[in-house]
XYZ file of N, CA and C in Angstrom:
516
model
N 19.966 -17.662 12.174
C 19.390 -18.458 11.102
C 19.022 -19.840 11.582
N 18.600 -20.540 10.625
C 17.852 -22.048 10.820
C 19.127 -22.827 10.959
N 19.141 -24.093 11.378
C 20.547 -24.925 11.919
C 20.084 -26.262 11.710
N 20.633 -26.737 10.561
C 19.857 -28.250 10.474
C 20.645 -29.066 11.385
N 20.016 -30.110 11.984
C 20.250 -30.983 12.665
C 20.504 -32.506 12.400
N 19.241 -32.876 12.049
C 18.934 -34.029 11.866
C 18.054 -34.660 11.202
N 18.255 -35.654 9.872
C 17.247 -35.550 9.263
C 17.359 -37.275 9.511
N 15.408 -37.585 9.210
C 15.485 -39.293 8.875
C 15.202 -39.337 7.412
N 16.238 -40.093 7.375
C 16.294 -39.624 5.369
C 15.198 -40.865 4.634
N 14.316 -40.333 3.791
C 13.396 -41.055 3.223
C 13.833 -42.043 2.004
N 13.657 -43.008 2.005
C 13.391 -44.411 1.155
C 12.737 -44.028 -0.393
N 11.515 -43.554 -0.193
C 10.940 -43.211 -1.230
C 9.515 -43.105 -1.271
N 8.845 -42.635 -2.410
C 7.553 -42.169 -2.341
C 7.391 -39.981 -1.417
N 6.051 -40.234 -1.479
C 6.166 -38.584 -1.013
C 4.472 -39.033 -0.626
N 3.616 -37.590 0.511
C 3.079 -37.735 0.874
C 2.092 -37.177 -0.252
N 0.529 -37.707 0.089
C -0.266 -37.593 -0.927
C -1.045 -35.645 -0.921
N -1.238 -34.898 -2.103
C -1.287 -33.477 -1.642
C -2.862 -33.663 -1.645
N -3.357 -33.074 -0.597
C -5.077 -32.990 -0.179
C -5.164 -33.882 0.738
N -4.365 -34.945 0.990
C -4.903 -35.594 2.364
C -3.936 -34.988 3.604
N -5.383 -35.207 4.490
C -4.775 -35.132 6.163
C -4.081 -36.488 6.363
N -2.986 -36.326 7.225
C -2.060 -36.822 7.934
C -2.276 -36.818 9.424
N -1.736 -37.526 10.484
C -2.078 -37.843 11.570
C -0.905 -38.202 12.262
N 1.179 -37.269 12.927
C 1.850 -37.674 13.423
C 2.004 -37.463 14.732
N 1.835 -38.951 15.243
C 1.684 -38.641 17.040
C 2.671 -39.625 17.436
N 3.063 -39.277 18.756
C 4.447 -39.707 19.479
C 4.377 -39.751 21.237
N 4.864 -40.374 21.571
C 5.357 -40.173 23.217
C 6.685 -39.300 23.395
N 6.421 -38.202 24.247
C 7.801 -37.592 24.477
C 7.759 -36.994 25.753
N 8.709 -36.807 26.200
C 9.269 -36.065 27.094
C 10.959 -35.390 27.278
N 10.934 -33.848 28.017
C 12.041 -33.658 27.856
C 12.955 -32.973 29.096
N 13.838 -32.832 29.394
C 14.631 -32.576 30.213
C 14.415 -31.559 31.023
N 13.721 -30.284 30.533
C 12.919 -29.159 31.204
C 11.799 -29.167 30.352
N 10.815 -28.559 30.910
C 10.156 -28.326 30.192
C 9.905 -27.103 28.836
N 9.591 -27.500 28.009
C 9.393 -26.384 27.044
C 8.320 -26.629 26.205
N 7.732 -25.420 25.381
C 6.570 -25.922 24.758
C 7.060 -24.540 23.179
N 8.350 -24.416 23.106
C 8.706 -23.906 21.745
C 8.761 -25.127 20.864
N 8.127 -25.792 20.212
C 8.741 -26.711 19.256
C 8.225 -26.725 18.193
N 8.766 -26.014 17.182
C 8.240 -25.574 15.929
C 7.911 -26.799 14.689
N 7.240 -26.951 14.079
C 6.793 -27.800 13.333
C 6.278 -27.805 11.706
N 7.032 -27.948 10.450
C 6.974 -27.561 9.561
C 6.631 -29.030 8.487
N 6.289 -29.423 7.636
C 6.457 -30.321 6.276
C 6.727 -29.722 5.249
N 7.852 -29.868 4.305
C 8.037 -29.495 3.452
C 9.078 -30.461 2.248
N 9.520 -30.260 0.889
C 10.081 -31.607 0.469
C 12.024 -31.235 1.272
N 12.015 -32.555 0.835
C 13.703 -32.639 1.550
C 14.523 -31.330 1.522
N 14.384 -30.721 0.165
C 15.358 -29.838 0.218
C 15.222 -28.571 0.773
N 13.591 -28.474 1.736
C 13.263 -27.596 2.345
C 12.121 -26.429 1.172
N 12.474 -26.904 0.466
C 10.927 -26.116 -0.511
C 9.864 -26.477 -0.558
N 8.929 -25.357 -0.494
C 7.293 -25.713 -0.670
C 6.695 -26.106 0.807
N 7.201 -25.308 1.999
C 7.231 -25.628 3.257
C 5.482 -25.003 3.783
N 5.276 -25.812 4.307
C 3.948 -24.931 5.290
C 4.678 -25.042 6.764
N 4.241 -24.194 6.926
C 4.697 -24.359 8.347
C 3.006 -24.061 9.634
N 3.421 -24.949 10.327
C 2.395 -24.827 11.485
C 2.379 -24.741 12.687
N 3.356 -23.660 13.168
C 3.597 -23.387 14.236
C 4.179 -23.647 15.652
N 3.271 -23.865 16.943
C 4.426 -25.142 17.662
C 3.089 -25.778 18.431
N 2.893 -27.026 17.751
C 1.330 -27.807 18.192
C 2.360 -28.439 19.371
N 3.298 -29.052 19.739
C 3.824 -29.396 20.717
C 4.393 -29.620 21.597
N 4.097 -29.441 22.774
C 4.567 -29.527 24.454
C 5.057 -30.250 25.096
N 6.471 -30.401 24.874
C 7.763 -31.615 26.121
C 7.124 -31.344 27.787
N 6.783 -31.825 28.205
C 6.552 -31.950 29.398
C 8.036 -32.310 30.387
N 8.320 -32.371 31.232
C 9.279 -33.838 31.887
C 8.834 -35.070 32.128
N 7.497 -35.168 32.297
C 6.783 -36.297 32.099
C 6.812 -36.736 30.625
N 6.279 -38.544 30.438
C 5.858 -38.642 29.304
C 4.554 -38.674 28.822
N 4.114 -38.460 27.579
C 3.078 -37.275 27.671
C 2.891 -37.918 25.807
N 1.331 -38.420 25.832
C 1.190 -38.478 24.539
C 1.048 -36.800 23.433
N 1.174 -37.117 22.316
C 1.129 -35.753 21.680
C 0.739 -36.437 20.135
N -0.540 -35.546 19.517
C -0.684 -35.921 18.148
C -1.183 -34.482 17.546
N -0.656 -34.264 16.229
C -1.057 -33.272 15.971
C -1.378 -33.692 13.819
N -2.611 -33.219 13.379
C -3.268 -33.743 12.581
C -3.323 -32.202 11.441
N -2.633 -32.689 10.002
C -2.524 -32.013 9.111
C -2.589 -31.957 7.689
N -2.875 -31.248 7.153
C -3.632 -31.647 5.589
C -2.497 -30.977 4.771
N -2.367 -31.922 3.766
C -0.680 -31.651 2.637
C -1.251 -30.818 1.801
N -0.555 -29.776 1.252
C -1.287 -28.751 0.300
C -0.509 -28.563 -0.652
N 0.852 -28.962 -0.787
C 1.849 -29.054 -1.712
C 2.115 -30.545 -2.480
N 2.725 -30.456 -3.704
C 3.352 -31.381 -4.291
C 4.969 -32.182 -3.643
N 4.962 -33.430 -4.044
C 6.378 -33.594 -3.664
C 6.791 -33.445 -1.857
N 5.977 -33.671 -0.834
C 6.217 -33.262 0.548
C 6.919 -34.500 1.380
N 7.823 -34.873 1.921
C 8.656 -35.848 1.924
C 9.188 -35.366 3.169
N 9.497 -34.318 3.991
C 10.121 -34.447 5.491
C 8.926 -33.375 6.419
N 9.522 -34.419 7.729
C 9.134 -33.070 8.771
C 10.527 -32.795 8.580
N 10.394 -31.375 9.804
C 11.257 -30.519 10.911
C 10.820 -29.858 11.915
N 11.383 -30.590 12.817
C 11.232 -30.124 14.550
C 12.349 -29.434 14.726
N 11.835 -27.859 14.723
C 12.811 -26.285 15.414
C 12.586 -26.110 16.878
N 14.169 -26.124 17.307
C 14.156 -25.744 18.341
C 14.782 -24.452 18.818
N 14.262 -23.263 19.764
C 15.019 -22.400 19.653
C 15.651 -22.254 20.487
N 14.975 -21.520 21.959
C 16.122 -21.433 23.096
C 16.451 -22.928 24.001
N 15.521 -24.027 23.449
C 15.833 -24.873 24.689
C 17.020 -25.853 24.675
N 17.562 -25.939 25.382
C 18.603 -26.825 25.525
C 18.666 -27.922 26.706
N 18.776 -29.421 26.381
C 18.997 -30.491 27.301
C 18.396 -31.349 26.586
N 17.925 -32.344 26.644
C 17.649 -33.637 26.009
C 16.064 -33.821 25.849
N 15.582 -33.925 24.921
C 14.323 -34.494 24.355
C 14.544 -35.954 24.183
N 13.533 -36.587 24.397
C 13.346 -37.735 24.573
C 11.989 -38.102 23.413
N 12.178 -38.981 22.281
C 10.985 -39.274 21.821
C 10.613 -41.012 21.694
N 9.694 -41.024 21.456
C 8.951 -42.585 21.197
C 8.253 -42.890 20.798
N 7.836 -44.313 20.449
C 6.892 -44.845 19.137
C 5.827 -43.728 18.147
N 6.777 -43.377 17.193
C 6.406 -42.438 16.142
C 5.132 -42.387 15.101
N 4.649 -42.434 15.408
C 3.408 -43.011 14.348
C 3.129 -42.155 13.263
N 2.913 -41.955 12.005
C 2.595 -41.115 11.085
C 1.279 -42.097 10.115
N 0.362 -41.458 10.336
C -0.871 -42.840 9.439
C -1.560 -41.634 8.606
N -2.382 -42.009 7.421
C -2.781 -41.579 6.277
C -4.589 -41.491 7.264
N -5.519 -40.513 7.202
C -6.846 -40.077 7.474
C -7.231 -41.592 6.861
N -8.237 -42.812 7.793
C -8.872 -43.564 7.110
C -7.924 -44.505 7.463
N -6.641 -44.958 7.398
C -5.807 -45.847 7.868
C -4.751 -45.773 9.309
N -4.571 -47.253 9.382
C -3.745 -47.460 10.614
C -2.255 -47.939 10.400
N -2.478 -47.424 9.170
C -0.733 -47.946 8.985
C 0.038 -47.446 9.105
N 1.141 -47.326 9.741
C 2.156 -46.738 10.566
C 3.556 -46.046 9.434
N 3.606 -45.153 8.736
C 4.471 -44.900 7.669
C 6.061 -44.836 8.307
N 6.302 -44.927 9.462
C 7.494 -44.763 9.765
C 8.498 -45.977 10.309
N 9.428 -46.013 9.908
C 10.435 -47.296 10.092
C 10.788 -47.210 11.455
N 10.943 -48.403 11.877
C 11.460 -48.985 13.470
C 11.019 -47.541 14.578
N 9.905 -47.242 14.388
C 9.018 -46.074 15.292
C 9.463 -45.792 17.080
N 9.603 -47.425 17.307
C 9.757 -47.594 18.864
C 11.529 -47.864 19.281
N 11.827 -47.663 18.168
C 13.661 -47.935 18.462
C 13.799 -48.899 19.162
N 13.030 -50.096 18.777
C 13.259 -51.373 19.879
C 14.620 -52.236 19.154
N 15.067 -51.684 17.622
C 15.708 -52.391 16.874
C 17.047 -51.416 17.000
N 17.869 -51.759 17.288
C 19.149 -50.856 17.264
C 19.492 -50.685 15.645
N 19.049 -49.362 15.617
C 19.492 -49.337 14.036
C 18.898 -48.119 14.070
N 19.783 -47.000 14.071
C 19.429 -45.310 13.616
C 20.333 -45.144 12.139
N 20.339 -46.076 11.312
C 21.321 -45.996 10.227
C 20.321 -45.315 8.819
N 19.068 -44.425 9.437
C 18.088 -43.435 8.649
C 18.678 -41.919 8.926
N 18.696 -41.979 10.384
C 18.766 -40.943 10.823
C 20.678 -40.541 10.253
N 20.454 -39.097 9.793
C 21.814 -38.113 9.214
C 21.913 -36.935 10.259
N 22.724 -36.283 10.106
C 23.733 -35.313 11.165
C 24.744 -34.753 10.128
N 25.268 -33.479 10.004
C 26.336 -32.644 10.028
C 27.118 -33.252 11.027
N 28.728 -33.730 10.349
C 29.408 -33.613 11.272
C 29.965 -32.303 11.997
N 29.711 -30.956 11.435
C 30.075 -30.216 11.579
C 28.964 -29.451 13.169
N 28.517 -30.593 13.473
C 27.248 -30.134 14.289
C 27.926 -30.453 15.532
N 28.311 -30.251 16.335
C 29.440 -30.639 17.570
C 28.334 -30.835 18.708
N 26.863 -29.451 18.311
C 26.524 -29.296 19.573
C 25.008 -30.091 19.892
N 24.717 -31.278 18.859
C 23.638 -31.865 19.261
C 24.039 -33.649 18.841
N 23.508 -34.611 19.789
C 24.320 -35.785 19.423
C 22.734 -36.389 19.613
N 22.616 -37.686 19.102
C 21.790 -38.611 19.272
C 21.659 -40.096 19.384
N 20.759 -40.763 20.234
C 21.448 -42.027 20.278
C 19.746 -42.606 20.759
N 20.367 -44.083 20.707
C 18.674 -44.823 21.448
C 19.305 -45.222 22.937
N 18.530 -45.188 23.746
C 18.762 -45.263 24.998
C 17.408 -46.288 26.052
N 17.817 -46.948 27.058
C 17.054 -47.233 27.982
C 17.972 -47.431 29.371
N 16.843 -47.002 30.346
C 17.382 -47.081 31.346
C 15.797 -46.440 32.724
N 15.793 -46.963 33.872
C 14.552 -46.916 34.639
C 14.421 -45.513 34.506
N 15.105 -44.258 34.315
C 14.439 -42.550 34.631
C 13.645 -42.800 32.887
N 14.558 -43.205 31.830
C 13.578 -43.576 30.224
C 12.204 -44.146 30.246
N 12.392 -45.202 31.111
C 11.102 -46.075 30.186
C 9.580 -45.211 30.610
N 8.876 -45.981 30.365
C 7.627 -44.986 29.888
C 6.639 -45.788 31.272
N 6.869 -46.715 31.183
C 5.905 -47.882 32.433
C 5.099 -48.221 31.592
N 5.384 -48.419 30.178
C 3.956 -49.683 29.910
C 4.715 -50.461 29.089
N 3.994 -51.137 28.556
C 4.230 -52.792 27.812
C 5.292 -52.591 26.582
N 5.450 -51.356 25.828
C 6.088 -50.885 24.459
C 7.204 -51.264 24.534
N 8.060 -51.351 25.817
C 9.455 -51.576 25.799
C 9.832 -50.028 26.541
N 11.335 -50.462 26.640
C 12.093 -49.659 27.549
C 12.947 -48.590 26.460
N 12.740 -49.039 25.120
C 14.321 -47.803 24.063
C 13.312 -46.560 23.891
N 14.127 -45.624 23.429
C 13.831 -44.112 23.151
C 14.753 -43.529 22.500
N 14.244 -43.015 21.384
C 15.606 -41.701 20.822
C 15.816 -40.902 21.581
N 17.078 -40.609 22.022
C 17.585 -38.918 22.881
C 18.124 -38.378 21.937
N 17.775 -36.822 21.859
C 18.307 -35.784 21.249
C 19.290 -34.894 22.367
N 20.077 -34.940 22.629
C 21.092 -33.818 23.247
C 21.402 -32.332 22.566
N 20.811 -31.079 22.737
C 21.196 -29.937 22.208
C 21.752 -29.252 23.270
N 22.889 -29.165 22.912
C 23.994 -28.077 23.856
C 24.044 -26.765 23.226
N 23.927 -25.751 23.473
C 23.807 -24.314 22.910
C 25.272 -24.272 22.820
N 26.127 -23.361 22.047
C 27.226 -23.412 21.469
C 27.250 -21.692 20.394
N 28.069 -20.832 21.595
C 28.603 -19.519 21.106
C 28.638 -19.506 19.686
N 28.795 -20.225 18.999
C 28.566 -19.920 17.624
C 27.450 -20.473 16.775
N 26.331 -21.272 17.650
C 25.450 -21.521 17.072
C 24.533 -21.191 17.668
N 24.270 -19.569 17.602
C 22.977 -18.806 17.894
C 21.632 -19.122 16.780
N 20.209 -19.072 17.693
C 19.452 -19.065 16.470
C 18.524 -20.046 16.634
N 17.884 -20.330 16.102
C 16.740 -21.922 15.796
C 17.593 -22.630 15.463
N 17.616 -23.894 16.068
C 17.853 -25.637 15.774
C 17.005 -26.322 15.023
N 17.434 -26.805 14.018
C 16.598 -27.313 13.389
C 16.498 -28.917 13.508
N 15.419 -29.709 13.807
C 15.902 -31.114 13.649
C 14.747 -31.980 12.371
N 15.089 -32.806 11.225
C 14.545 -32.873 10.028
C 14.027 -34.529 10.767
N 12.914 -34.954 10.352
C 12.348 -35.876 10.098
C 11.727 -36.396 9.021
N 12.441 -37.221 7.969
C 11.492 -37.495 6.684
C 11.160 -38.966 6.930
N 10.331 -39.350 6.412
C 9.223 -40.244 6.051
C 9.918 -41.624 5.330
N 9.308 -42.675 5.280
C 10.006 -44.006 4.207
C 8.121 -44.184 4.255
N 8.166 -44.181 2.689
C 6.555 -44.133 2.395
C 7.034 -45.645 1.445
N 6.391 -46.222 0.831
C 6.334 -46.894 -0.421
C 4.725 -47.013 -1.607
């Protein structure tokens, strides 16, 4: 079954239904993999579209944007599924902007601000931890700064299955 992970819990507001959306990121990850499943749907996981896996962890860092139109009411999180891969994803400056604008819907995007106090976890989740990190194998080599979210997924005998990791939105 599905395995929630991690959600960035939303502030408020919801995304608008009929417009395209536009969420692109810097990432890279520990091996490579290109399973990474990608869904919007509201918090409690209803009314989901799902769209397959538009994106590819490289070990390099590696821009990635992938562009989508809301067809539901009430749509308020991603979720990034992961299935067989295990070791550390690495992400950075998050951008989520509305078709027509440049405004950036997501809070502290570049983790330059120490403060993951959005981001939630199961404590009952032993086998994936997260944190902001820098250090010379992290940084990216350009001007943005040196922090990055790491995701750590350790596979764990009793947690067979898709990983789920939740990303919601702070709209106003």
């Amino acid at each position: 079954g599905m395995i929630h992970l991690l959600r960035y819990v939303m502030a408020s507001g919801v995304l608008k239904k009929g417009a395209s959306y536009t969420l692109s990121f810097r990432g890279r990850a520990s091996d490579a993999t290109s399973k990474i499943f990608f869904t919007v749907s509201q918090s409690d996981g209803s009314s989901t579209q799902y769209f397959g896996y538009p994106f590819s962890f490289g070990t390099q860092w590696s821009d990635m944007s992938y562009t989508f139109t809301v067809t539901s009411d009430v749509v308020n999180s991603f979720l990034f599924a992961f299935g067989e891969f295990q070791g550390s994803l690495y992400v950075d400056d998050i951008k989520l902007t509305l078709e027509g604008s440049d405004e950036n819907l997501m809070l502290n995007n570049d983790f330059e601000t120490d403060d993951l106090s959005s981001w939630k976890t199961e404590s009952w989740l032993t086998h994936v931890s997260y944190s902001i990190v820098t250090d010379s194998e992290n940084s990216k080599g350009d001007s943005s700064g040196g922090y990055c979210l790491v995701f750590l997924i350790v596979r764990n005998s009793q947690m067979i299955g898709m990983h789920k990791l939740g990303m919601s939105l702070v709209l106003y």
